[in-house]
């Protein structure tokens, strides 16, 4: 049995690098930017009004000052003349501030009568002008790699990147195994349950920017598993679920070995998730996850997500941890690293009462995995512990 850290290192070594492709910006949300891009223009390209009001001559105005309104500046259609002393231009948000004006007086602060305005109150500190280049300058670098969030998509659009270099979405085949499994929506027989793990893992993979490929459920016989392994060909990563323990019907290791799997490890000193295996099979990376629902999803968080991030150029690093005080005491831990389903209340963390690795309801209501290092001593309320936020 190897440690979680050793298993992660071996997984990173197996992770294939994913190539770069170019997609239209409309399709770049949630993708990983693969190369730095440069702003193709300056924003705002001109000094722009931040308010609806009047651009007045000079750089200030006092109560009682009067100006003749000689024109109008709208967003998209500026005023082309130059203001002289005593002149103002009606201006709207986003319009270029005309030459000769250094301040926009908001419309609430003036009295207008015909084509004349009178300043009502003393102006606040600001000039209500967005300076040219105040947001970004042409040539400014937008660094890669990064997982593009909606605000960054807007920024890429604003800097005029219509085609975005991103890593291809990794193709990840998911194979559920077991005679007891049926798909969601089907009517399970008396001895059957729903193949839930594959769906949770697919959602996790999609969240990270991968394309999960749910293959038919492999039955607990070698021919069926062989057939589904054949369907997985071409994937960057093949993830199997279940069938990885040492029971008579645990065929994954056996069938994979017969197909020539180059196994990197089997069994990790963790709870839940001990019967984890990984290696190379049919030209792809393969991870064999345990079948228990909590084990499969915890391994998804602890291993699959960091592996995907490594594949997508985001660096080979474990899932980020936070430090929190315990809200309840915990007992001493055994030899395996324990990932306890836990809840965070008022900034303190407490493990759920029931830690059985079959309990999806407990995992679904957990906010975090509280990490107990191997052989960690009993800990009291208030002691600091590490956790992975879910
Ligand atoms: P196994 O490793 O195949 O012995 O599976 C361990 C436990 O996880 C058994 O109770 C299985 O019924 C359950 N299990 C295996 N695969 C899945 C799956 N895809 N979805 C939900 N439960 C599963
Ligand atoms: Mg099974």
mmCIF file of N, CA, C and O in Angstrom, residues 168-234:
data_model
loop_
_atom_site.group_PDB
_atom_site.id
_atom_site.type_symbol
_atom_site.label_atom_id
_atom_site.label_comp_id
_atom_site.label_asym_id
_atom_site.label_seq_id
_atom_site.Cartn_x
_atom_site.Cartn_y
_atom_site.Cartn_z
ATOM 1 N N UNK A 168 -7.614 21.141 -25.443
ATOM 2 C CA UNK A 168 -8.736 20.283 -25.827
ATOM 3 C C UNK A 168 -9.360 19.697 -24.564
ATOM 4 O O UNK A 168 -8.663 19.450 -23.583
ATOM 5 N N UNK A 169 -10.661 19.494 -24.602
ATOM 6 C CA UNK A 169 -11.305 18.850 -23.458
ATOM 7 C C UNK A 169 -10.888 17.385 -23.423
ATOM 8 O O UNK A 169 -11.106 16.667 -24.409
ATOM 9 N N UNK A 170 -10.335 16.905 -22.303
ATOM 10 C CA UNK A 170 -9.957 15.484 -22.261
ATOM 11 C C UNK A 170 -11.184 14.573 -22.351
ATOM 12 O O UNK A 170 -12.223 14.864 -21.751
ATOM 13 N N UNK A 171 -11.024 13.527 -23.123
ATOM 14 C CA UNK A 171 -12.080 12.522 -23.314
ATOM 15 C C UNK A 171 -11.893 11.472 -22.209
ATOM 16 O O UNK A 171 -10.883 10.783 -22.166
ATOM 17 N N UNK A 172 -12.846 11.395 -21.312
ATOM 18 C CA UNK A 172 -12.691 10.497 -20.155
ATOM 19 C C UNK A 172 -13.816 9.467 -20.154
ATOM 20 O O UNK A 172 -14.995 9.808 -19.965
ATOM 21 N N UNK A 173 -13.447 8.227 -20.429
ATOM 22 C CA UNK A 173 -14.425 7.134 -20.470
ATOM 23 C C UNK A 173 -14.706 6.657 -19.056
ATOM 24 O O UNK A 173 -13.779 6.514 -18.245
ATOM 25 N N UNK A 174 -15.976 6.446 -18.751
ATOM 26 C CA UNK A 174 -16.363 5.973 -17.414
ATOM 27 C C UNK A 174 -17.046 4.619 -17.558
ATOM 28 O O UNK A 174 -18.033 4.492 -18.289
ATOM 29 N N UNK A 175 -16.496 3.642 -16.864
ATOM 30 C CA UNK A 175 -17.048 2.285 -16.937
ATOM 31 C C UNK A 175 -17.547 1.868 -15.561
ATOM 32 O O UNK A 175 -16.762 1.738 -14.620
ATOM 33 N N UNK A 176 -18.850 1.681 -15.429
ATOM 34 C CA UNK A 176 -19.401 1.110 -14.201
ATOM 35 C C UNK A 176 -19.377 -0.399 -14.345
ATOM 36 O O UNK A 176 -19.609 -0.929 -15.440
ATOM 37 N N UNK A 177 -19.112 -1.091 -13.250
ATOM 38 C CA UNK A 177 -19.102 -2.556 -13.314
ATOM 39 C C UNK A 177 -19.998 -3.130 -12.229
ATOM 40 O O UNK A 177 -19.996 -2.632 -11.101
ATOM 41 N N UNK A 178 -20.756 -4.130 -12.564
ATOM 42 C CA UNK A 178 -21.529 -4.832 -11.538
ATOM 43 C C UNK A 178 -22.853 -5.366 -12.057
ATOM 44 O O UNK A 178 -23.579 -4.667 -12.757
ATOM 45 N N UNK A 179 -23.144 -6.608 -11.694
ATOM 46 C CA UNK A 179 -24.416 -7.231 -12.085
ATOM 47 C C UNK A 179 -25.611 -6.564 -11.401
ATOM 48 O O UNK A 179 -26.738 -6.700 -11.852
ATOM 49 N N UNK A 180 -25.318 -5.855 -10.294
ATOM 50 C CA UNK A 180 -26.425 -5.279 -9.522
ATOM 51 C C UNK A 180 -26.880 -3.923 -10.039
ATOM 52 O O UNK A 180 -27.833 -3.358 -9.509
ATOM 53 N N UNK A 181 -26.195 -3.401 -11.059
ATOM 54 C CA UNK A 181 -26.427 -1.998 -11.417
ATOM 55 C C UNK A 181 -27.409 -1.821 -12.565
ATOM 56 O O UNK A 181 -27.382 -2.583 -13.541
ATOM 57 N N UNK A 182 -28.271 -0.836 -12.440
ATOM 58 C CA UNK A 182 -29.118 -0.392 -13.559
ATOM 59 C C UNK A 182 -28.969 1.120 -13.670
ATOM 60 O O UNK A 182 -28.509 1.788 -12.744
ATOM 61 N N UNK A 183 -29.368 1.653 -14.836
ATOM 62 C CA UNK A 183 -29.227 3.091 -15.072
ATOM 63 C C UNK A 183 -30.353 3.865 -14.378
ATOM 64 O O UNK A 183 -31.449 3.335 -14.205
ATOM 65 N N UNK A 184 -30.095 5.120 -14.017
ATOM 66 C CA UNK A 184 -31.158 5.960 -13.473
ATOM 67 C C UNK A 184 -32.340 6.009 -14.448
ATOM 68 O O UNK A 184 -32.136 6.088 -15.660
ATOM 69 N N UNK A 185 -33.534 5.915 -13.922
ATOM 70 C CA UNK A 185 -34.730 5.905 -14.784
ATOM 71 C C UNK A 185 -35.240 4.512 -15.046
ATOM 72 O O UNK A 185 -36.412 4.328 -15.381
ATOM 73 N N UNK A 186 -34.365 3.521 -14.900
ATOM 74 C CA UNK A 186 -34.826 2.135 -15.054
ATOM 75 C C UNK A 186 -35.430 1.658 -13.742
ATOM 76 O O UNK A 186 -35.183 2.242 -12.684
ATOM 77 N N UNK A 187 -36.189 0.592 -13.827
ATOM 78 C CA UNK A 187 -36.803 0.018 -12.629
ATOM 79 C C UNK A 187 -35.853 -1.053 -12.098
ATOM 80 O O UNK A 187 -35.666 -2.086 -12.745
ATOM 81 N N UNK A 188 -35.210 -0.824 -10.939
ATOM 82 C CA UNK A 188 -34.292 -1.864 -10.454
ATOM 83 C C UNK A 188 -35.035 -3.130 -10.040
ATOM 84 O O UNK A 188 -36.143 -3.049 -9.493
ATOM 85 N N UNK A 189 -34.457 -4.276 -10.317
ATOM 86 C CA UNK A 189 -34.995 -5.550 -9.833
ATOM 87 C C UNK A 189 -34.796 -5.632 -8.322
ATOM 88 O O UNK A 189 -34.173 -4.749 -7.718
ATOM 89 N N UNK A 190 -35.300 -6.706 -7.699
ATOM 90 C CA UNK A 190 -35.238 -6.800 -6.240
ATOM 91 C C UNK A 190 -33.811 -6.766 -5.679
ATOM 92 O O UNK A 190 -33.597 -6.314 -4.559
ATOM 93 N N UNK A 191 -32.822 -7.202 -6.432
ATOM 94 C CA UNK A 191 -31.451 -7.223 -5.910
ATOM 95 C C UNK A 191 -30.588 -6.132 -6.531
ATOM 96 O O UNK A 191 -29.362 -6.204 -6.469
ATOM 97 N N UNK A 192 -31.236 -5.153 -7.141
ATOM 98 C CA UNK A 192 -30.439 -4.193 -7.919
ATOM 99 C C UNK A 192 -30.454 -2.789 -7.320
ATOM 100 O O UNK A 192 -31.344 -2.435 -6.545
ATOM 101 N N UNK A 193 -29.454 -2.005 -7.689
ATOM 102 C CA UNK A 193 -29.376 -0.588 -7.283
ATOM 103 C C UNK A 193 -29.017 0.235 -8.523
ATOM 104 O O UNK A 193 -28.653 -0.306 -9.565
ATOM 105 N N UNK A 194 -29.104 1.530 -8.360
ATOM 106 C CA UNK A 194 -28.819 2.415 -9.490
ATOM 107 C C UNK A 194 -27.306 2.688 -9.553
ATOM 108 O O UNK A 194 -26.656 2.895 -8.530
ATOM 109 N N UNK A 195 -26.788 2.740 -10.777
ATOM 110 C CA UNK A 195 -25.360 3.046 -10.987
ATOM 111 C C UNK A 195 -25.154 4.548 -10.824
ATOM 112 O O UNK A 195 -25.034 5.298 -11.790
ATOM 113 N N UNK A 196 -25.094 4.998 -9.591
ATOM 114 C CA UNK A 196 -25.069 6.444 -9.316
ATOM 115 C C UNK A 196 -23.683 7.062 -9.494
ATOM 116 O O UNK A 196 -23.553 8.217 -9.911
ATOM 117 N N UNK A 197 -22.650 6.292 -9.199
ATOM 118 C CA UNK A 197 -21.296 6.867 -9.168
ATOM 119 C C UNK A 197 -20.894 7.521 -10.476
ATOM 120 O O UNK A 197 -20.277 8.576 -10.495
ATOM 121 N N UNK A 198 -21.254 6.841 -11.573
ATOM 122 C CA UNK A 198 -20.824 7.322 -12.879
ATOM 123 C C UNK A 198 -21.359 8.732 -13.121
ATOM 124 O O UNK A 198 -20.683 9.569 -13.734
ATOM 125 N N UNK A 199 -22.539 8.997 -12.618
ATOM 126 C CA UNK A 199 -23.167 10.297 -12.873
ATOM 127 C C UNK A 199 -22.512 11.396 -12.035
ATOM 128 O O UNK A 199 -22.291 12.517 -12.522
ATOM 129 N N UNK A 200 -22.194 11.078 -10.795
ATOM 130 C CA UNK A 200 -21.476 12.050 -9.969
ATOM 131 C C UNK A 200 -20.111 12.353 -10.555
ATOM 132 O O UNK A 200 -19.692 13.512 -10.637
ATOM 133 N N UNK A 201 -19.425 11.314 -11.000
ATOM 134 C CA UNK A 201 -18.091 11.518 -11.572
ATOM 135 C C UNK A 201 -18.174 12.296 -12.886
ATOM 136 O O UNK A 201 -17.335 13.153 -13.164
ATOM 137 N N UNK A 202 -19.210 12.009 -13.677
ATOM 138 C CA UNK A 202 -19.374 12.739 -14.942
ATOM 139 C C UNK A 202 -19.556 14.226 -14.660
ATOM 140 O O UNK A 202 -18.982 15.082 -15.352
ATOM 141 N N UNK A 203 -20.336 14.544 -13.625
ATOM 142 C CA UNK A 203 -20.547 15.959 -13.290
ATOM 143 C C UNK A 203 -19.232 16.602 -12.851
ATOM 144 O O UNK A 203 -18.919 17.736 -13.222
ATOM 145 N N UNK A 204 -18.458 15.854 -12.078
ATOM 146 C CA UNK A 204 -17.153 16.351 -11.610
ATOM 147 C C UNK A 204 -16.227 16.624 -12.803
ATOM 148 O O UNK A 204 -15.529 17.638 -12.869
ATOM 149 N N UNK A 205 -16.223 15.689 -13.744
ATOM 150 C CA UNK A 205 -15.363 15.812 -14.929
ATOM 151 C C UNK A 205 -15.783 17.019 -15.771
ATOM 152 O O UNK A 205 -14.949 17.797 -16.241
ATOM 153 N N UNK A 206 -17.092 17.190 -15.924
ATOM 154 C CA UNK A 206 -17.576 18.330 -16.707
ATOM 155 C C UNK A 206 -17.195 19.648 -16.041
ATOM 156 O O UNK A 206 -16.797 20.598 -16.705
ATOM 157 N N UNK A 207 -17.314 19.681 -14.721
ATOM 158 C CA UNK A 207 -16.954 20.881 -13.974
ATOM 159 C C UNK A 207 -15.498 21.281 -14.227
ATOM 160 O O UNK A 207 -15.157 22.450 -14.233
ATOM 161 N N UNK A 208 -14.648 20.283 -14.426
ATOM 162 C CA UNK A 208 -13.218 20.546 -14.631
ATOM 163 C C UNK A 208 -12.874 20.775 -16.090
ATOM 164 O O UNK A 208 -11.718 20.940 -16.434
ATOM 165 N N UNK A 209 -13.863 20.704 -16.972
ATOM 166 C CA UNK A 209 -13.601 20.974 -18.384
ATOM 167 C C UNK A 209 -13.320 19.737 -19.206
ATOM 168 O O UNK A 209 -12.789 19.846 -20.315
ATOM 169 N N UNK A 210 -13.667 18.569 -18.716
ATOM 170 C CA UNK A 210 -13.490 17.341 -19.489
ATOM 171 C C UNK A 210 -14.796 16.907 -20.133
ATOM 172 O O UNK A 210 -15.860 17.446 -19.857
ATOM 173 N N UNK A 211 -14.687 15.927 -21.028
ATOM 174 C CA UNK A 211 -15.876 15.338 -21.642
ATOM 175 C C UNK A 211 -16.030 13.917 -21.119
ATOM 176 O O UNK A 211 -15.288 13.016 -21.511
ATOM 177 N N UNK A 212 -16.974 13.698 -20.195
ATOM 178 C CA UNK A 212 -17.170 12.339 -19.692
ATOM 179 C C UNK A 212 -17.913 11.516 -20.724
ATOM 180 O O UNK A 212 -18.825 12.005 -21.381
ATOM 181 N N UNK A 213 -17.487 10.297 -20.902
ATOM 182 C CA UNK A 213 -18.155 9.402 -21.861
ATOM 183 C C UNK A 213 -18.651 8.213 -21.047
ATOM 184 O O UNK A 213 -17.863 7.359 -20.650
ATOM 185 N N UNK A 214 -19.959 8.198 -20.757
ATOM 186 C CA UNK A 214 -20.524 7.111 -19.950
ATOM 187 C C UNK A 214 -20.745 5.885 -20.818
ATOM 188 O O UNK A 214 -21.589 5.907 -21.704
ATOM 189 N N UNK A 215 -20.002 4.847 -20.550
ATOM 190 C CA UNK A 215 -20.124 3.625 -21.343
ATOM 191 C C UNK A 215 -21.169 2.714 -20.703
ATOM 192 O O UNK A 215 -21.547 2.894 -19.539
ATOM 193 N N UNK A 216 -21.649 1.725 -21.460
ATOM 194 C CA UNK A 216 -22.615 0.795 -20.883
ATOM 195 C C UNK A 216 -22.024 0.110 -19.644
ATOM 196 O O UNK A 216 -20.809 -0.046 -19.536
ATOM 197 N N UNK A 217 -22.889 -0.294 -18.737
ATOM 198 C CA UNK A 217 -22.432 -0.976 -17.520
ATOM 199 C C UNK A 217 -21.833 -2.335 -17.902
ATOM 200 O O UNK A 217 -22.443 -3.100 -18.645
ATOM 201 N N UNK A 218 -20.613 -2.591 -17.403
ATOM 202 C CA UNK A 218 -20.002 -3.906 -17.644
ATOM 203 C C UNK A 218 -20.535 -4.872 -16.591
ATOM 204 O O UNK A 218 -20.572 -4.549 -15.401
ATOM 205 N N UNK A 219 -20.965 -6.016 -17.040
ATOM 206 C CA UNK A 219 -21.443 -7.038 -16.091
ATOM 207 C C UNK A 219 -20.241 -7.735 -15.465
ATOM 208 O O UNK A 219 -19.117 -7.633 -15.963
ATOM 209 N N UNK A 220 -20.504 -8.462 -14.380
ATOM 210 C CA UNK A 220 -19.400 -9.116 -13.680
ATOM 211 C C UNK A 220 -18.965 -10.392 -14.382
ATOM 212 O O UNK A 220 -18.926 -11.466 -13.782
ATOM 213 N N UNK A 221 -18.674 -10.284 -15.681
ATOM 214 C CA UNK A 221 -18.014 -11.410 -16.351
ATOM 215 C C UNK A 221 -16.985 -10.838 -17.315
ATOM 216 O O UNK A 221 -17.168 -9.734 -17.847
ATOM 217 N N UNK A 222 -15.893 -11.560 -17.483
ATOM 218 C CA UNK A 222 -14.761 -10.992 -18.231
ATOM 219 C C UNK A 222 -15.135 -10.558 -19.640
ATOM 220 O O UNK A 222 -14.669 -9.510 -20.108
ATOM 221 N N UNK A 223 -16.005 -11.301 -20.311
ATOM 222 C CA UNK A 223 -16.330 -10.956 -21.704
ATOM 223 C C UNK A 223 -17.034 -9.601 -21.763
ATOM 224 O O UNK A 223 -16.751 -8.771 -22.640
ATOM 225 N N UNK A 224 -17.931 -9.375 -20.829
ATOM 226 C CA UNK A 224 -18.658 -8.108 -20.812
ATOM 227 C C UNK A 224 -17.703 -6.944 -20.556
ATOM 228 O O UNK A 224 -17.740 -5.912 -21.239
ATOM 229 N N UNK A 225 -16.804 -7.130 -19.602
ATOM 230 C CA UNK A 225 -15.845 -6.065 -19.282
ATOM 231 C C UNK A 225 -14.916 -5.810 -20.471
ATOM 232 O O UNK A 225 -14.626 -4.659 -20.816
ATOM 233 N N UNK A 226 -14.488 -6.900 -21.129
ATOM 234 C CA UNK A 226 -13.648 -6.770 -22.336
ATOM 235 C C UNK A 226 -14.347 -5.896 -23.370
ATOM 236 O O UNK A 226 -13.744 -5.013 -23.980
ATOM 237 N N UNK A 227 -15.628 -6.185 -23.558
ATOM 238 C CA UNK A 227 -16.379 -5.466 -24.582
ATOM 239 C C UNK A 227 -16.431 -3.968 -24.250
ATOM 240 O O UNK A 227 -16.263 -3.125 -25.120
ATOM 241 N N UNK A 228 -16.654 -3.673 -22.981
ATOM 242 C CA UNK A 228 -16.758 -2.252 -22.620
ATOM 243 C C UNK A 228 -15.382 -1.583 -22.672
ATOM 244 O O UNK A 228 -15.263 -0.434 -23.096
ATOM 245 N N UNK A 229 -14.339 -2.304 -22.299
ATOM 246 C CA UNK A 229 -12.982 -1.744 -22.457
ATOM 247 C C UNK A 229 -12.730 -1.403 -23.932
ATOM 248 O O UNK A 229 -12.105 -0.395 -24.251
ATOM 249 N N UNK A 230 -13.214 -2.259 -24.831
ATOM 250 C CA UNK A 230 -13.045 -1.972 -26.263
ATOM 251 C C UNK A 230 -13.713 -0.649 -26.633
ATOM 252 O O UNK A 230 -13.184 0.127 -27.433
ATOM 253 N N UNK A 231 -14.879 -0.412 -26.043
ATOM 254 C CA UNK A 231 -15.602 0.831 -26.346
ATOM 255 C C UNK A 231 -14.872 2.063 -25.819
ATOM 256 O O UNK A 231 -15.100 3.178 -26.277
ATOM 257 N N UNK A 232 -14.011 1.838 -24.839
ATOM 258 C CA UNK A 232 -13.303 2.971 -24.226
ATOM 259 C C UNK A 232 -12.100 3.413 -25.049
ATOM 260 O O UNK A 232 -11.498 4.447 -24.770
ATOM 261 N N UNK A 233 -11.760 2.654 -26.063
ATOM 262 C CA UNK A 233 -10.561 2.988 -26.857
ATOM 263 C C UNK A 233 -10.635 4.408 -27.388
ATOM 264 O O UNK A 233 -11.698 4.877 -27.775
ATOM 265 N N UNK A 234 -9.501 5.060 -27.408
ATOM 266 C CA UNK A 234 -9.448 6.431 -27.911
ATOM 267 C C UNK A 234 -9.553 7.471 -26.814
ATOM 268 O O UNK A 234 -9.260 8.641 -27.046
#
